[in-house]
Short mmCIF file of C-alpha atoms and ligand atoms in Angstrom, two decimals:
data_model
loop_
_atom_site.label_atom_id
_atom_site.label_comp_id
_atom_site.label_asym_id
_atom_site.label_seq_id
_atom_site.Cartn_x
_atom_site.Cartn_y
_atom_site.Cartn_z
CA UNK A 214 -16.43 4.40 7.47
CA UNK A 215 -14.61 2.61 4.70
CA UNK A 216 -12.87 3.88 1.61
CA UNK A 217 -13.18 1.26 -1.08
CA UNK A 218 -11.20 1.18 -4.32
CA UNK A 219 -11.83 -0.91 -7.43
CA UNK A 220 -9.11 -1.64 -9.96
CA UNK A 221 -9.38 -1.87 -13.75
CA UNK A 222 -10.40 -5.53 -13.92
CA UNK A 223 -13.30 -4.74 -11.53
CA UNK A 224 -14.51 -2.02 -13.92
CA UNK A 225 -13.89 -3.86 -17.18
CA UNK A 226 -17.51 -4.38 -18.30
CA UNK A 227 -21.14 -4.14 -17.21
CA UNK A 228 -21.02 -7.45 -15.36
CA UNK A 229 -18.14 -6.14 -13.28
CA UNK A 230 -19.90 -2.80 -12.70
CA UNK A 231 -22.84 -4.74 -11.23
CA UNK A 232 -20.55 -6.68 -8.90
CA UNK A 233 -18.93 -3.45 -7.78
CA UNK A 234 -22.29 -1.83 -7.07
CA UNK A 235 -23.44 -4.90 -5.11
CA UNK A 236 -20.28 -4.83 -3.01
CA UNK A 237 -20.63 -1.11 -2.30
CA UNK A 238 -24.31 -1.36 -1.42
CA UNK A 239 -23.90 -4.42 0.80
CA UNK A 240 -22.24 -2.33 3.52
CA UNK A 241 -23.45 1.16 4.51
CA UNK A 242 -19.98 1.98 5.83
CA UNK A 243 -18.65 1.90 2.27
CA UNK A 244 -19.09 5.60 1.74
CA UNK A 245 -16.28 6.58 -0.58
CA UNK A 246 -15.74 4.59 -3.77
CA UNK A 247 -12.58 5.14 -5.81
CA UNK A 248 -12.60 3.70 -9.31
CA UNK A 249 -10.04 2.91 -12.00
CA UNK A 250 -10.65 3.11 -15.72
CA UNK A 251 -12.07 -0.03 -17.34
CA UNK A 252 -9.25 -2.56 -17.63
CA UNK A 253 -8.81 -5.68 -19.72
CA UNK A 254 -11.80 -7.99 -20.23
CA UNK A 255 -9.50 -10.86 -21.19
CA UNK A 256 -5.96 -11.76 -22.16
CA UNK A 257 -5.88 -9.95 -25.50
CA UNK A 258 -7.92 -6.93 -24.57
CA UNK A 259 -6.56 -3.40 -24.08
CA UNK A 260 -7.02 -1.21 -21.00
CA UNK A 261 -8.89 2.03 -21.58
CA UNK A 262 -5.86 3.92 -20.23
CA UNK A 263 -3.71 2.39 -22.97
CA UNK A 264 -6.33 3.24 -25.60
CA UNK A 265 -6.24 6.81 -24.33
CA UNK A 266 -2.44 6.93 -24.53
CA UNK A 267 -2.62 5.78 -28.16
CA UNK A 268 -5.29 8.37 -28.86
CA UNK A 269 -3.19 11.09 -27.24
CA UNK A 270 -0.22 10.20 -29.47
CA UNK A 271 -2.39 10.35 -32.57
CA UNK A 272 -3.83 13.70 -31.56
CA UNK A 273 -0.40 15.08 -30.71
CA UNK A 274 0.98 14.05 -34.10
CA UNK A 275 -1.96 15.72 -35.80
CA UNK A 276 -3.37 12.41 -37.09
CA UNK A 277 -6.99 11.42 -37.57
CA UNK A 278 -8.46 10.86 -34.12
CA UNK A 279 -11.94 9.74 -35.07
CA UNK A 280 -11.28 5.99 -34.91
CA UNK A 281 -9.43 6.37 -31.59
CA UNK A 282 -12.27 8.35 -30.04
CA UNK A 283 -14.80 5.81 -31.33
CA UNK A 284 -12.85 2.93 -29.76
CA UNK A 285 -12.75 4.59 -26.33
CA UNK A 286 -16.38 5.65 -26.50
CA UNK A 287 -17.37 2.13 -27.57
CA UNK A 288 -15.84 0.69 -24.38
CA UNK A 289 -17.96 2.99 -22.23
CA UNK A 290 -20.97 2.64 -24.47
CA UNK A 291 -21.12 -1.12 -24.18
CA UNK A 292 -21.07 -0.78 -20.38
CA UNK A 293 -23.73 1.94 -20.37
CA UNK A 294 -25.94 0.00 -22.77
CA UNK A 295 -25.83 -3.21 -20.74
CA UNK A 296 -26.59 -1.21 -17.61
CA UNK A 297 -29.48 0.49 -19.41
CA UNK A 298 -28.19 3.98 -18.70
CA UNK A 299 -29.43 5.71 -21.83
CA UNK A 300 -27.55 7.71 -24.49
CA UNK A 301 -27.03 10.95 -22.58
CA UNK A 302 -24.02 9.79 -20.66
CA UNK A 303 -22.29 8.49 -23.78
CA UNK A 304 -22.70 11.83 -25.51
CA UNK A 305 -21.17 13.45 -22.44
CA UNK A 306 -18.16 11.11 -22.65
CA UNK A 307 -17.65 11.81 -26.37
CA UNK A 308 -17.87 15.57 -25.74
CA UNK A 309 -15.41 15.22 -22.89
CA UNK A 310 -12.82 13.47 -25.10
CA UNK A 311 -13.25 16.04 -27.87
CA UNK A 312 -12.82 18.86 -25.37
CA UNK A 313 -9.62 17.34 -23.99
CA UNK A 314 -8.20 16.95 -27.49
CA UNK A 315 -9.10 20.49 -28.45
CA UNK A 316 -7.23 21.81 -25.38
CA UNK A 317 -3.98 20.36 -26.68
CA UNK A 318 -1.22 22.88 -25.98
CA UNK A 319 2.55 23.09 -26.10
CA UNK A 320 3.34 20.56 -23.38
CA UNK A 321 3.12 16.91 -24.37
CA UNK A 322 3.24 15.47 -20.85
CA UNK A 323 0.54 17.84 -19.67
CA UNK A 324 -1.66 16.90 -22.61
CA UNK A 325 -0.99 13.19 -22.11
CA UNK A 326 -2.05 13.40 -18.46
CA UNK A 327 -5.26 15.15 -19.34
CA UNK A 328 -6.04 12.36 -21.83
CA UNK A 329 -5.08 9.53 -19.45
CA UNK A 330 -7.30 10.96 -16.72
CA UNK A 331 -10.35 10.63 -18.99
CA UNK A 332 -10.46 6.89 -18.24
CA UNK A 333 -10.96 7.22 -14.50
CA UNK A 334 -13.03 10.39 -14.76
CA UNK A 335 -15.63 8.88 -17.08
CA UNK A 336 -15.56 5.57 -15.28
CA UNK A 337 -16.53 7.40 -12.06
CA UNK A 338 -19.31 9.31 -13.81
CA UNK A 339 -20.66 6.07 -15.21
CA UNK A 340 -20.55 4.30 -11.86
CA UNK A 341 -22.32 7.20 -10.12
CA UNK A 342 -25.01 7.15 -12.82
CA UNK A 343 -25.43 3.41 -12.41
CA UNK A 344 -25.84 3.63 -8.62
CA UNK A 345 -28.36 6.44 -9.13
CA UNK A 346 -30.24 4.29 -11.66
CA UNK A 347 -30.59 1.74 -8.89
CA UNK A 348 -32.14 4.46 -6.73
CA UNK A 349 -29.18 5.09 -4.49
CA UNK A 350 -27.98 8.43 -3.41
CA UNK A 351 -24.60 8.48 -5.14
CA UNK A 352 -22.57 11.36 -6.51
CA UNK A 353 -19.55 11.75 -8.78
CA UNK A 354 -17.02 14.06 -7.15
CA UNK A 355 -14.35 15.82 -9.18
CA UNK A 356 -10.87 15.80 -7.55
CA UNK A 357 -10.45 19.54 -8.11
CA UNK A 358 -13.71 20.40 -6.34
CA UNK A 359 -12.76 18.04 -3.53
CA UNK A 360 -9.28 19.56 -3.16
CA UNK A 361 -6.93 16.82 -4.37
CA UNK A 362 -3.87 18.88 -5.30
CA UNK A 363 -0.68 17.30 -6.61
CA UNK A 364 2.84 18.30 -7.50
CA UNK A 365 3.24 19.35 -11.11
CA UNK A 366 5.16 16.17 -12.02
CA UNK A 367 3.16 14.97 -15.01
CA UNK A 368 2.78 11.20 -15.03
CA UNK A 369 4.47 10.84 -11.66
CA UNK A 370 2.79 13.28 -9.28
CA UNK A 371 2.78 13.30 -5.50
CA UNK A 372 0.11 14.61 -3.19
CA UNK A 373 0.49 18.13 -1.78
CA UNK A 374 0.02 18.16 2.00
CA UNK A 375 -2.76 20.78 1.91
CA UNK A 376 -5.01 18.24 0.15
CA UNK A 377 -5.57 16.28 3.34
CA UNK A 378 -7.21 19.23 5.08
CA UNK A 379 -9.33 20.12 2.04
CA UNK A 380 -10.50 16.55 1.40
CA UNK A 381 -11.88 16.27 4.95
CA UNK A 382 -14.95 18.18 3.74
CA UNK A 383 -16.07 15.04 1.92
CA UNK A 384 -17.01 13.63 5.33
CA UNK A 385 -19.95 16.03 5.38
CA UNK A 386 -21.52 14.63 2.24
CA UNK A 387 -24.58 12.44 2.60
CA UNK A 388 -24.23 10.66 -0.72
CA UNK A 389 -22.10 7.67 -1.60
CA UNK A 390 -19.11 9.43 -3.11
CA UNK A 391 -17.77 8.09 -6.40
CA UNK A 392 -14.28 9.47 -6.88
CA UNK A 393 -12.07 8.93 -9.94
CA UNK A 394 -8.66 7.48 -9.11
CA UNK A 395 -5.29 8.18 -10.68
CA UNK A 396 -5.34 11.97 -11.05
CA UNK A 397 -5.64 15.26 -9.27
CA UNK A 398 -4.82 18.87 -10.13
CA UNK A 399 -1.74 21.02 -9.92
CA UNK A 400 -2.00 24.36 -8.16
CA UNK A 401 -2.07 25.90 -11.65
CA UNK A 402 -5.29 23.96 -12.27
CA UNK A 403 -3.91 21.34 -14.70
CA UNK A 404 -4.74 17.65 -14.57
CA UNK A 405 -1.79 15.65 -13.24
CA UNK A 406 -1.67 11.87 -12.88
CA UNK A 407 0.19 9.59 -10.54
CA UNK A 408 2.36 6.92 -12.13
CA UNK A 409 0.60 3.90 -13.68
CA UNK A 410 -1.66 2.01 -11.30
CA UNK A 411 -2.05 5.21 -9.30
CA UNK A 412 -5.73 4.82 -8.39
CA UNK A 413 -4.41 2.85 -5.41
CA UNK A 414 -2.68 6.03 -4.30
CA UNK A 415 -5.90 8.06 -4.58
CA UNK A 416 -7.60 5.50 -2.33
CA UNK A 417 -4.81 5.75 0.24
CA UNK A 418 -4.98 9.54 0.27
CA UNK A 419 -8.76 9.57 0.75
CA UNK A 420 -8.59 6.93 3.48
CA UNK A 421 -6.03 9.05 5.33
CA UNK A 422 -7.83 12.37 4.81
CA UNK A 423 -11.15 10.94 6.00
CA UNK A 424 -9.57 8.87 8.76
CA UNK A 425 -11.27 5.73 7.47
CA UNK A 426 -11.50 2.63 9.64
CA UNK A 427 -10.23 0.58 6.76
CA UNK A 428 -9.08 1.06 3.18
CA UNK A 429 -10.53 -1.78 1.11
CA UNK A 430 -8.73 -2.35 -2.16
CA UNK A 431 -10.68 -4.65 -4.47
CA UNK A 432 -8.83 -6.39 -7.24
CA UNK A 433 -9.04 -9.83 -8.87
CA UNK A 434 -7.23 -12.14 -6.47
CA UNK A 435 -8.47 -13.74 -3.23
CA UNK A 436 -5.21 -13.00 -1.44
CA UNK A 437 -1.81 -11.55 -1.92
CA UNK A 438 0.47 -14.51 -2.44
CA UNK A 439 4.01 -15.16 -1.26
CA UNK A 440 5.28 -14.97 -4.84
CA UNK A 441 3.97 -14.11 -8.28
CA UNK A 442 1.57 -16.93 -9.36
CA UNK A 443 2.84 -16.47 -12.93
CA UNK A 444 6.28 -17.58 -11.76
CA UNK A 445 5.52 -20.08 -8.99
CA UNK A 446 2.68 -22.63 -9.15
CA UNK A 447 0.10 -22.21 -6.39
CA UNK A 448 2.11 -19.95 -4.13
CA UNK A 449 1.07 -19.65 -0.48
CA UNK A 450 -1.67 -17.11 0.22
CA UNK A 451 -0.55 -14.64 2.88
CA UNK A 452 -3.40 -13.36 5.12
CA UNK A 453 -1.43 -10.52 6.67
CA UNK A 454 1.56 -8.31 5.94
CA UNK A 455 2.92 -5.28 7.74
CA UNK A 456 3.16 -1.97 5.88
CA UNK A 457 6.93 -2.36 5.77
CA UNK A 458 6.75 -5.82 4.24
CA UNK A 459 4.23 -4.77 1.63
CA UNK A 460 6.20 -1.66 0.76
CA UNK A 461 9.31 -3.76 0.08
CA UNK A 462 7.32 -6.26 -1.97
CA UNK A 463 5.50 -3.71 -4.07
CA UNK A 464 8.75 -1.89 -4.63
CA UNK A 465 10.27 -5.21 -5.66
CA UNK A 466 7.62 -5.88 -8.29
CA UNK A 467 4.43 -7.13 -6.59
CA UNK A 468 1.92 -5.47 -8.85
CA UNK A 469 -1.08 -6.04 -6.60
CA UNK A 470 -0.69 -2.63 -4.96
CA UNK A 471 1.02 0.57 -6.14
CA UNK A 472 4.21 1.05 -4.18
CA UNK A 473 3.18 4.53 -3.00
CA UNK A 474 -0.35 3.58 -1.92
CA UNK A 475 0.51 2.84 1.67
CA UNK A 476 2.40 6.06 2.40
CA UNK A 477 -0.71 8.14 3.28
CA UNK A 478 -2.18 5.55 5.66
CA UNK A 479 1.11 4.39 7.20
CA UNK A 480 1.48 6.97 9.96
CA UNK A 481 -2.23 6.79 10.86
CA UNK A 482 -2.17 3.01 11.07
CA UNK A 483 -5.27 2.59 8.88
CA UNK A 484 -5.46 -1.08 7.86
CA UNK A 485 -5.62 -1.95 4.18
CA UNK A 486 -7.60 -4.96 3.04
CA UNK A 487 -6.87 -6.39 -0.42
CA UNK A 488 -9.95 -8.26 -1.68
CA UNK A 489 -11.46 -9.89 -4.73
CA UNK A 490 -14.37 -8.33 -6.61
CA UNK A 491 -15.10 -11.74 -8.13
CA UNK A 492 -15.20 -13.44 -4.74
CA UNK A 493 -16.23 -10.81 -2.20
CA UNK A 494 -16.75 -13.35 0.58
CA UNK A 495 -13.06 -14.16 0.75
CA UNK A 496 -11.51 -12.22 3.63
CA UNK A 497 -8.51 -11.18 1.56
CA UNK A 498 -5.15 -10.01 2.82
CA UNK A 499 -4.72 -7.37 5.53
CA UNK A 500 -1.86 -4.93 5.64
CA UNK A 501 -1.39 -3.47 9.10
CA UNK A 502 1.04 -1.61 11.34
CA UNK A 503 3.88 -3.63 12.80
CA UNK A 504 2.55 -3.27 16.36
CA UNK A 505 -0.82 -4.69 15.27
CA UNK A 506 0.69 -7.70 13.50
CA UNK A 507 1.00 -11.05 15.26
CA UNK A 508 4.49 -12.45 15.56
CA UNK A 509 5.48 -14.03 12.28
CA UNK A 510 5.97 -17.78 12.43
CA UNK A 511 7.89 -17.81 9.14
CA UNK A 512 11.07 -15.85 8.55
CA UNK A 513 10.04 -15.02 4.98
CA UNK A 514 6.56 -13.94 3.85
CA UNK A 515 7.19 -12.86 0.29
CA UNK A 516 9.60 -12.94 -2.62
CA UNK A 517 9.50 -10.37 -5.40
CA UNK A 518 11.61 -9.56 -8.42
CA UNK A 519 11.75 -6.61 -10.75
CA UNK A 520 13.76 -5.99 -13.89
CA UNK A 521 14.85 -2.86 -15.70
CA UNK A 522 17.73 -1.64 -13.56
CA UNK A 523 21.24 -0.53 -14.46
CA UNK A 524 24.29 -0.28 -12.26
CA UNK A 525 27.04 2.31 -12.51
CA UNK A 526 30.14 0.86 -10.85
CA UNK A 527 32.65 3.51 -9.83
CA UNK A 528 36.18 2.60 -8.71
CA UNK A 529 38.80 4.89 -7.24
CA UNK A 530 41.88 3.70 -5.42
CA UNK A 531 41.81 5.04 -1.79
CA UNK A 532 38.21 6.25 -2.17
CA UNK A 533 37.49 5.68 1.52
CA UNK A 534 40.00 8.40 2.54
CA UNK A 535 38.46 11.07 0.36
CA UNK A 536 36.08 13.25 2.31
CA UNK A 537 32.98 14.27 0.33
CA UNK A 538 33.44 11.78 -2.53
CA UNK A 539 30.00 10.22 -2.08
CA UNK A 540 28.31 13.59 -1.88
CA UNK A 541 30.00 14.88 -5.03
CA UNK A 542 29.10 11.69 -6.89
CA UNK A 543 25.45 11.82 -5.90
CA UNK A 544 25.33 15.53 -6.60
CA UNK A 545 25.98 14.76 -10.27
CA UNK A 546 22.87 12.60 -10.30
CA UNK A 547 20.90 15.28 -8.50
CA UNK A 548 21.95 17.93 -11.00
CA UNK A 549 20.96 15.64 -13.87
CA UNK A 550 17.56 15.02 -12.22
CA UNK A 551 18.11 11.28 -11.82
CA UNK A 552 16.75 9.42 -8.81
CA UNK A 553 18.77 6.42 -7.72
CA UNK A 554 17.62 3.30 -5.89
CA UNK A 555 20.59 1.90 -3.94
CA UNK A 556 24.26 2.64 -3.43
CA UNK A 557 26.09 -0.40 -2.08
CA UNK A 558 29.77 0.35 -1.51
CA UNK A 559 33.18 -1.13 -0.72
CA UNK A 560 36.34 0.62 0.48
CA UNK A 561 37.35 1.83 -2.96
CA UNK A 562 34.18 1.33 -4.94
CA UNK A 563 30.60 2.42 -5.00
CA UNK A 564 27.78 1.15 -7.21
CA UNK A 565 24.74 3.20 -8.03
CA UNK A 566 21.62 1.31 -8.98
CA UNK A 567 19.14 3.21 -11.12
CA UNK A 568 15.94 2.28 -12.89
CA UNK A 569 16.64 2.33 -16.62
CA UNK A 570 13.52 4.46 -17.23
CA UNK A 571 14.98 7.20 -15.03
CA UNK A 572 18.20 7.49 -16.98
CA UNK A 573 17.99 7.73 -20.78
CA UNK A 574 21.15 7.10 -22.80
CA UNK A 575 22.05 10.79 -23.33
CA UNK A 576 21.88 11.52 -19.60
CA UNK A 577 23.90 8.42 -18.83
CA UNK A 578 26.68 9.50 -21.18
CA UNK A 579 26.79 12.90 -19.49
CA UNK A 580 26.84 11.36 -16.02
CA UNK A 581 29.72 9.04 -16.90
CA UNK A 582 31.79 11.79 -18.45
CA UNK A 583 31.13 14.10 -15.48
CA UNK A 584 32.21 11.37 -13.05
CA UNK A 585 35.48 10.91 -14.97
CA UNK A 586 35.91 14.63 -15.44
CA UNK A 587 35.36 15.87 -11.91
CA UNK A 588 36.08 12.98 -9.53
CA UNK A 589 39.38 11.64 -10.85
CA UNK A 590 38.20 8.04 -10.66
CA UNK A 591 40.04 5.01 -12.07
CA UNK A 592 37.06 3.44 -13.76
CA UNK A 593 33.36 3.77 -14.40
CA UNK A 594 31.59 0.73 -15.66
CA UNK A 595 27.89 0.54 -16.58
CA UNK A 596 25.96 -2.73 -16.57
CA UNK A 597 22.43 -2.83 -18.05
CA UNK A 598 19.61 -5.39 -17.77
CA UNK A 599 19.86 -5.96 -14.05
CA UNK A 600 17.14 -7.29 -11.76
CA UNK A 601 16.58 -6.97 -8.07
CA UNK A 602 15.13 -9.80 -6.03
CA UNK A 603 13.63 -9.03 -2.63
CA UNK A 604 13.35 -11.56 0.16
CA UNK A 605 10.93 -10.07 2.65
CA UNK A 606 9.74 -10.93 6.15
CA UNK A 607 9.63 -9.24 9.54
CA UNK A 608 10.58 -12.60 11.08
CA UNK A 609 14.05 -12.41 9.49
CA UNK A 610 15.40 -10.20 12.28
CA UNK A 611 15.07 -13.05 14.73
CA UNK A 612 16.30 -15.84 12.42
CA UNK A 613 19.89 -16.83 11.84
CA UNK A 614 21.18 -17.95 8.46
CA UNK A 615 18.59 -16.52 6.07
CA UNK A 616 21.16 -14.92 3.76
CA UNK A 617 23.19 -18.14 3.80
CA UNK A 618 20.14 -20.21 2.82
CA UNK A 619 19.31 -17.77 0.04
CA UNK A 620 22.88 -17.82 -1.28
CA UNK A 621 22.88 -21.61 -1.21
CA UNK A 622 19.57 -21.69 -3.11
CA UNK A 623 21.07 -19.41 -5.80
CA UNK A 624 24.16 -21.58 -5.91
CA UNK A 625 22.09 -24.72 -6.51
CA UNK A 626 20.30 -23.00 -9.40
CA UNK A 627 23.50 -21.62 -10.90
CA UNK A 628 22.48 -18.00 -10.35
CA UNK A 629 25.23 -15.47 -9.90
CA UNK A 630 24.61 -12.84 -7.20
CA UNK A 631 25.93 -9.46 -8.34
CA UNK A 632 25.11 -7.68 -5.13
CA UNK A 633 23.54 -8.17 -1.70
CA UNK A 634 22.00 -5.37 0.33
CA UNK A 635 20.25 -5.65 3.66
CA UNK A 636 18.37 -2.58 4.82
CA UNK A 637 18.80 -1.46 8.43
CA UNK A 638 15.22 -2.48 9.27
CA UNK A 639 16.15 -6.10 8.47
CA UNK A 640 12.72 -6.60 6.99
CA UNK A 641 14.25 -7.49 3.64
CA UNK A 642 17.36 -8.66 1.88
CA UNK A 643 17.87 -7.49 -1.66
CA UNK A 644 19.86 -9.41 -4.24
CA UNK A 645 21.04 -7.97 -7.52
CA UNK A 646 21.12 -10.54 -10.34
CA UNK A 647 21.19 -10.46 -14.14
CA UNK A 648 17.81 -9.60 -15.66
CA UNK A 649 17.51 -13.06 -17.21
CA UNK A 650 17.91 -14.66 -13.79
CA UNK A 651 14.98 -12.81 -12.22
CA UNK A 652 12.41 -15.58 -12.57
CA UNK A 653 14.73 -18.49 -11.75
CA UNK A 654 15.83 -16.53 -8.68
CA UNK A 655 12.27 -16.22 -7.41
CA UNK A 656 11.71 -19.94 -7.98
CA UNK A 657 14.93 -20.87 -6.20
CA UNK A 658 14.11 -18.75 -3.16
CA UNK A 659 10.51 -19.95 -3.05
CA UNK A 660 11.64 -23.59 -3.06
CA UNK A 661 14.09 -22.88 -0.27
CA UNK A 662 11.74 -21.00 2.04
CA UNK A 663 8.29 -22.36 1.27
CA UNK A 664 8.56 -25.87 -0.12
N1 LIG B 730 -5.89 3.33 -15.15
C1 LIG B 730 -4.58 3.65 -14.67
C2 LIG B 730 -3.58 2.64 -15.20
O1 LIG B 730 -3.92 1.75 -15.97
C3 LIG B 730 -4.53 3.80 -13.19
C4 LIG B 730 -5.08 2.64 -12.39
O2 LIG B 730 -5.73 1.75 -12.90
O3 LIG B 730 -4.83 2.63 -11.19
O4 LIG B 730 -2.43 2.72 -14.86
#
């Protein structure tokens, strides 16, 4: 059987809903359908999730929510109307939004998650109703009833292991299951969402729990490309990546797949197939286990860049002789609840790279003063607006001179490298550059390795 997930652009309007239904119904193995909330219908449109976030803010501030509710309902209504689904379902959606707003309580993040989840939840109800209207045996399944339990990290949840066992029950259902992406429930019974784009994660969890033959992830591109098409003209389509390559690329800013979506299927080796709702005949890109991947003929298969990082540079003369320095430094971050990304180091220096969103200014000030206060360092220096650029390819292990070629490409484009880091798997090399150099860096590397 196949678990099949559709992203926001595939759910944006009635025309897209019809395409989705046709894709689902064209293959009886497509038994579990995970859907996003309706996304943008064009450049200047707004995703339903963003409308819901605005509505949540209004409601939280005690403002007038009528217009906000009307806007969200109108998005669903226009879909339902074009699909000839009748008024009933729209009334249900309006009631649902009102109920969520009236359950506002003392925790903003909890309330926000409950509002955000309304996009996927109602999208799934609408899709199930549409499949039923076409005389197919389809059923909306609520994540709580199915057993999708998550950590109570609002807006950034992770799956609880017990979910996998509980979700297996879905295999017994006869109907085509329509499952809302993006959210599950805490053990306390509250709605909790993954981070943005998290419907991909729901799909991965269901594919793993149900031991699917393949996890099909439908979006709006024929392939995953070697670089962002908004940065590089006509980048090479890549028909196959390994999990490790894709993980590095999505971490590095490839937005085609959520960076945590592959974790559930990774150890089971379930292949993931990224495909295009608007061109379902295209075979798409496969993401498979390393031992299932053919030998790569190119050293590099993808180049990604992401901005929004800061670096805390710490210098202490004779740092390398001080036992426990690294642990004490990282313990400060742990105690402040800050996750860090990388820690490249020299003999007397260590740099900690952190996503700006994970370290607001007040926390940063505390961290810096604690480092000075408890570690006796010579200097602490914070640099904002940093980018990371990932050069990714399993073929790099066997190729000599990749880092040299990359450095030469940066040199030619006048880009200063602030940091280089090669993970032990040798599937990627990461470069730290100034935020403004992120795009030129991708272009420079693409020219070097693909043109
Ligand atoms: N609708 C959510 C978002 O916009 C989740 C998703 O589409 O995967 O982030």
